[in-house]
Amino acid sequence: MSIFLMKSTSPGSSLHFSYRSQDYFDVTIETPNLRAMKRVFVYDYASINGFVEYFQMLAGYSRPWLGEKVWETLEGELKLGATCNAWGHVRYEIALRNNNPDWLAKCSLLFDFGTLSQHASDAENFMMSSPSR
């Protein structure tokens, strides 16, 4: 089983992708005060605006960018929004929600600009791995 773990610069905080099947994977947000998990549908067969391409796009920046760069699953169960300040601090705003409006978990995780290429590589390895059974 392959996993994609993004450890935040904030102690005890991470974004974790695991248990990938053909069309789904599990997402876990973890902070000292929150732990939320959801299986999300990922229709990612096209190479345009896909999960891996999102992380590759962010890794392609040679300096901090302006505005928020967003990726969202087709059904809106997971939304990632990345911003970067002049000091190279990358903030991911993460929203994880149920299909119906029962619950919504949101948090911000911080990363260093230099970790973006590793995130892109890890995202690709995760999506290219054999699906879990």
XYZ file of N, CA and C in Angstrom:
399
model
N 0.850 -1.181 0.000
C 0.000 0.000 0.000
C 0.888 1.234 0.000
N 0.560 2.150 -0.858
C 1.299 3.402 -0.950
C 0.560 4.498 -0.176
N 1.333 5.394 0.405
C 0.744 6.548 1.074
C 1.456 7.806 0.584
N 0.808 8.917 0.754
C 1.357 10.226 0.450
C 1.118 11.065 1.690
N 2.197 11.331 2.430
C 2.113 12.051 3.689
C 2.794 13.400 3.560
N 2.067 14.455 3.872
C 2.601 15.808 3.876
C 2.649 16.283 5.321
N 3.852 16.350 5.903
C 4.008 16.802 7.286
C 4.194 18.311 7.305
N 3.329 18.972 8.023
C 3.364 20.425 8.141
C 4.543 20.869 9.000
N 4.941 22.128 8.832
C 5.954 22.699 9.712
C 5.379 22.941 11.109
N 4.059 22.942 11.233
C 3.402 23.045 12.537
C 3.456 21.671 13.206
N 3.967 21.586 14.417
C 4.107 20.287 15.094
C 2.785 19.514 15.181
N 2.852 18.228 14.880
C 1.697 17.346 15.009
C 0.628 17.527 13.966
N 0.934 18.203 12.855
C -0.065 18.470 11.829
C 0.367 17.865 10.498
N -0.603 17.248 9.802
C -0.272 16.621 8.524
C -1.514 16.441 7.661
N -1.256 16.194 6.395
C -2.277 15.826 5.416
C -1.822 14.494 4.853
N -2.700 13.493 4.894
C -2.322 12.121 4.608
C -3.284 11.530 3.575
N -2.738 10.988 2.496
C -3.525 10.320 1.459
C -3.157 8.835 1.500
N -4.158 7.957 1.535
C -3.881 6.522 1.637
C -5.014 5.708 1.029
N -4.839 4.396 1.036
C -5.837 3.427 0.572
C -6.433 3.797 -0.781
N -5.546 3.999 -1.743
C -6.006 4.355 -3.088
C -6.616 3.141 -3.770
N -7.806 3.311 -4.311
C -8.425 2.307 -5.166
C -8.490 2.905 -6.561
N -9.211 2.256 -7.445
C -9.273 2.753 -8.827
C -9.798 4.185 -8.897
N -10.831 4.483 -8.136
C -11.483 5.793 -8.241
C -11.533 6.585 -6.935
N -10.986 6.048 -5.859
C -11.093 6.687 -4.554
C -9.758 6.647 -3.827
N -9.604 7.551 -2.871
C -8.562 7.402 -1.861
C -9.034 8.065 -0.576
N -8.398 7.674 0.519
C -8.730 8.249 1.817
C -7.856 9.464 2.079
N -8.459 10.478 2.663
C -7.758 11.702 3.033
C -7.923 11.880 4.539
N -6.823 12.147 5.220
C -6.867 12.408 6.651
C -6.171 13.733 6.933
N -6.867 14.604 7.635
C -6.295 15.848 8.138
C -6.025 15.611 9.616
N -4.828 15.960 10.049
C -4.519 15.778 11.459
C -3.779 16.998 11.997
N -4.295 17.532 13.100
C -3.657 18.614 13.844
C -3.737 18.228 15.321
N -3.099 18.966 16.207
C -3.236 18.638 17.624
C -4.684 18.694 18.125
N -5.558 19.454 17.441
C -6.941 19.620 17.890
C -7.990 19.023 16.968
N -7.566 18.379 15.866
C -8.530 17.889 14.884
C -7.977 16.654 14.192
N -8.852 15.677 13.977
C -8.534 14.542 13.120
C -9.795 14.231 12.336
N -9.719 14.386 11.028
C -10.870 14.134 10.167
C -10.417 13.264 9.006
N -11.255 12.284 8.656
C -10.931 11.383 7.557
C -12.150 11.216 6.660
N -11.887 11.107 5.362
C -12.969 10.946 4.389
C -12.429 10.209 3.185
N -13.194 9.278 2.662
C -12.883 8.644 1.376
C -13.453 9.554 0.304
N -12.608 9.944 -0.658
C -13.048 10.874 -1.699
C -12.959 10.224 -3.071
N -13.880 10.590 -3.929
C -13.924 10.123 -5.310
C -12.988 10.998 -6.131
N -12.078 10.374 -6.851
C -11.126 11.121 -7.662
C -11.204 10.624 -9.096
N -11.864 11.399 -9.929
C -11.902 11.106 -11.353
C -10.715 11.835 -11.940
N -9.627 11.113 -12.135
C -8.356 11.751 -12.477
C -7.702 11.091 -13.686
N -8.518 10.722 -14.677
C -7.965 10.028 -15.830
C -7.404 10.992 -16.871
N -7.869 12.222 -16.847
C -7.344 13.219 -17.778
C -6.109 13.859 -17.162
N -5.181 14.273 -17.993
C -3.955 14.872 -17.462
C -4.079 16.377 -17.295
N -5.274 16.912 -17.425
C -5.482 18.345 -17.253
C -6.191 18.575 -15.927
N -5.611 19.434 -15.114
C -6.202 19.805 -13.824
C -6.400 18.629 -12.880
N -5.523 17.647 -12.949
C -5.626 16.492 -12.076
C -4.893 16.698 -10.764
N -5.026 15.712 -9.906
C -4.413 15.726 -8.584
C -2.894 15.884 -8.677
N -2.255 15.034 -9.454
C -0.790 15.090 -9.600
C -0.384 16.399 -10.262
N -1.100 16.809 -11.272
C -0.775 18.044 -11.986
C -0.858 19.271 -11.083
N -1.752 19.240 -10.118
C -1.855 20.338 -9.165
C -0.544 20.501 -8.394
N -0.042 19.415 -7.859
C 1.208 19.477 -7.101
C 2.400 19.783 -8.012
N 2.374 19.282 -9.238
C 3.444 19.596 -10.191
C 3.430 21.077 -10.555
N 2.243 21.651 -10.701
C 2.130 23.073 -11.005
C 2.750 23.903 -9.884
N 2.418 23.555 -8.631
C 2.975 24.302 -7.499
C 4.490 24.155 -7.450
N 4.989 22.958 -7.702
C 6.439 22.709 -7.686
C 7.148 23.435 -8.817
N 6.416 23.786 -9.868
C 7.002 24.468 -11.014
C 7.322 25.934 -10.771
N 6.817 26.489 -9.699
C 7.113 27.888 -9.400
C 8.532 28.018 -8.852
N 9.267 28.984 -9.369
C 10.631 29.217 -8.890
C 10.670 30.275 -7.786
N 9.544 30.906 -7.557
C 9.428 31.919 -6.496
C 7.974 31.976 -6.044
N 7.722 32.614 -4.920
C 6.336 32.710 -4.437
C 5.403 33.303 -5.497
N 4.158 32.834 -5.497
C 3.169 33.267 -6.482
C 2.131 34.161 -5.812
N 1.346 34.792 -6.650
C 0.262 35.648 -6.167
C -1.051 34.876 -6.188
N -1.882 35.114 -5.214
C -3.209 34.518 -5.185
C -3.211 33.081 -4.717
N -4.388 32.488 -4.776
C -4.586 31.114 -4.323
C -4.680 30.180 -5.516
N -3.995 29.056 -5.438
C -4.044 28.008 -6.454
C -4.889 26.885 -5.878
N -5.995 26.546 -6.558
C -7.003 25.641 -6.004
C -7.136 24.373 -6.830
N -7.326 23.270 -6.139
C -7.717 21.999 -6.753
C -8.830 21.416 -5.909
N -9.822 20.814 -6.582
C -10.965 20.250 -5.878
C -11.409 18.975 -6.573
N -11.858 17.993 -5.787
C -12.409 16.781 -6.380
C -13.699 17.126 -7.115
N -14.069 16.266 -8.037
C -15.243 16.494 -8.865
C -16.502 16.726 -8.030
N -16.659 15.974 -6.951
C -17.856 16.090 -6.129
C -17.679 17.032 -4.936
N -16.539 17.711 -4.853
C -16.320 18.714 -3.821
C -16.042 18.178 -2.431
N -15.677 16.908 -2.327
C -15.412 16.323 -1.011
C -14.076 16.790 -0.430
N -13.154 17.165 -1.313
C -11.845 17.662 -0.893
C -11.502 18.887 -1.722
N -11.084 19.944 -1.025
C -10.637 21.159 -1.702
C -9.308 21.575 -1.087
N -8.321 21.805 -1.945
C -7.012 22.282 -1.526
C -6.787 23.652 -2.140
N -6.403 24.603 -1.331
C -6.072 25.937 -1.813
C -4.712 26.330 -1.268
N -3.762 26.618 -2.148
C -2.401 26.939 -1.709
C -2.070 28.395 -1.995
N -1.491 29.053 -0.995
C -0.959 30.400 -1.153
C 0.491 30.377 -0.689
N 1.264 31.357 -1.132
C 2.675 31.424 -0.746
C 3.040 32.884 -0.505
N 3.652 33.153 0.646
C 4.036 34.531 0.930
C 5.472 34.796 0.465
N 5.921 36.020 0.598
C 7.238 36.437 0.109
C 8.391 35.714 0.794
N 8.156 35.128 1.958
C 9.208 34.422 2.696
C 9.241 32.932 2.373
N 8.400 32.498 1.430
C 8.396 31.093 1.037
C 7.616 30.182 1.966
N 6.666 30.740 2.691
C 5.795 29.924 3.535
C 4.541 29.587 2.723
N 4.326 28.317 2.497
C 3.170 27.849 1.727
C 2.086 27.435 2.708
N 0.892 27.978 2.513
C -0.259 27.652 3.352
C -1.288 26.934 2.491
N -1.606 25.704 2.908
C -2.697 24.968 2.275
C -3.943 25.140 3.130
N -5.000 25.639 2.516
C -6.317 25.668 3.144
C -7.003 24.390 2.666
N -7.385 23.549 3.602
C -7.938 22.240 3.268
C -9.367 22.174 3.766
N -10.277 21.772 2.889
C -11.675 21.566 3.272
C -12.048 20.140 2.907
N -12.554 19.426 3.875
C -12.983 18.044 3.713
C -14.442 17.987 4.123
N -15.307 17.493 3.229
C -16.734 17.515 3.550
C -17.411 16.232 3.120
N -18.530 15.974 3.749
C -19.360 14.829 3.411
C -20.161 15.175 2.154
N -20.690 14.164 1.487
C -21.485 14.411 0.274
C -22.716 15.246 0.558
N -23.354 14.983 1.667
C -24.477 15.830 2.060
C -23.955 16.792 3.124
N -24.684 17.803 3.457
C -24.141 18.842 4.349
C -24.096 18.458 5.834
N -23.806 17.189 6.133
C -23.736 16.763 7.531
C -22.541 17.352 8.261
N -21.382 17.390 7.601
C -20.202 17.912 8.278
C -19.202 18.494 7.289
N -18.376 19.382 7.819
C -17.316 20.040 7.067
C -16.149 20.256 8.021
N -14.971 19.813 7.617
C -13.756 20.040 8.408
C -12.834 20.926 7.585
N -12.342 22.002 8.201
C -11.435 22.919 7.518
C -10.236 23.183 8.414
N -9.079 23.304 7.785
C -7.898 23.704 8.537
C -6.868 24.276 7.574
N -5.854 24.889 8.140
C -4.718 25.412 7.381
C -3.470 24.690 7.856
N -2.652 24.275 6.904
C -1.372 23.660 7.231
C -0.267 24.432 6.528
N 0.861 24.596 7.206
C 1.992 25.348 6.668
C 3.117 24.413 6.225
N 3.760 24.790 5.118
C 4.878 24.041 4.566
C 5.914 25.033 4.053
N 7.143 24.585 3.921
C 8.192 25.406 3.331
C 8.141 25.278 1.807
N 8.448 26.363 1.123
C 8.464 26.399 -0.341
C 9.318 25.262 -0.908
N 10.419 24.950 -0.251
C 11.332 23.915 -0.728
C 10.766 22.510 -0.713
N 9.634 22.285 -0.046
C 9.038 20.937 -0.009
C 8.115 20.664 -1.189
N 7.825 21.668 -2.006
C 6.843 21.498 -3.076
C 7.249 20.459 -4.109
N 8.533 20.383 -4.448
C 8.953 19.376 -5.432
C 8.818 17.973 -4.855
N 9.058 17.810 -3.562
C 8.863 16.498 -2.931
C 7.385 16.130 -2.906
N 6.512 17.102 -2.658
C 5.069 16.848 -2.691
C 4.651 16.374 -4.071
N 5.164 17.016 -5.117
C 4.814 16.629 -6.484
C 5.275 15.202 -6.777
N 6.474 14.881 -6.379
C 7.008 13.532 -6.588
C 6.207 12.497 -5.802
N 5.902 12.805 -4.558
C 5.136 11.883 -3.723
C 3.709 11.692 -4.243
N 3.093 12.762 -4.740
C 1.742 12.669 -5.305
C 1.747 11.752 -6.526
N 2.740 11.907 -7.380
C 2.835 11.060 -8.575
C 3.056 9.601 -8.189
N 3.966 9.349 -7.255
C 4.215 7.972 -6.806
C 2.962 7.348 -6.207
N 2.225 8.125 -5.453
C 0.990 7.641 -4.834
C -0.033 7.256 -5.900
N -0.252 8.120 -6.871
C -1.263 7.853 -7.898
C -0.827 6.772 -8.885
N 0.474 6.551 -9.016
C 0.978 5.524 -9.935
C 1.101 4.160 -9.253
N 0.964 4.128 -7.936
C 1.087 2.864 -7.214
C -0.116 1.956 -7.501
N 0.059 0.696 -7.240
C -1.032 -0.251 -7.424
C -2.148 0.054 -6.428
N -3.386 0.004 -6.874
C -4.501 0.261 -5.951
C -4.507 -0.725 -4.791
N -4.954 -0.271 -3.637
C -5.116 -1.152 -2.478
C -6.237 -2.123 -2.750
N -6.175 -3.243 -2.117
C -7.240 -4.249 -2.310
C -8.183 -4.245 -1.155
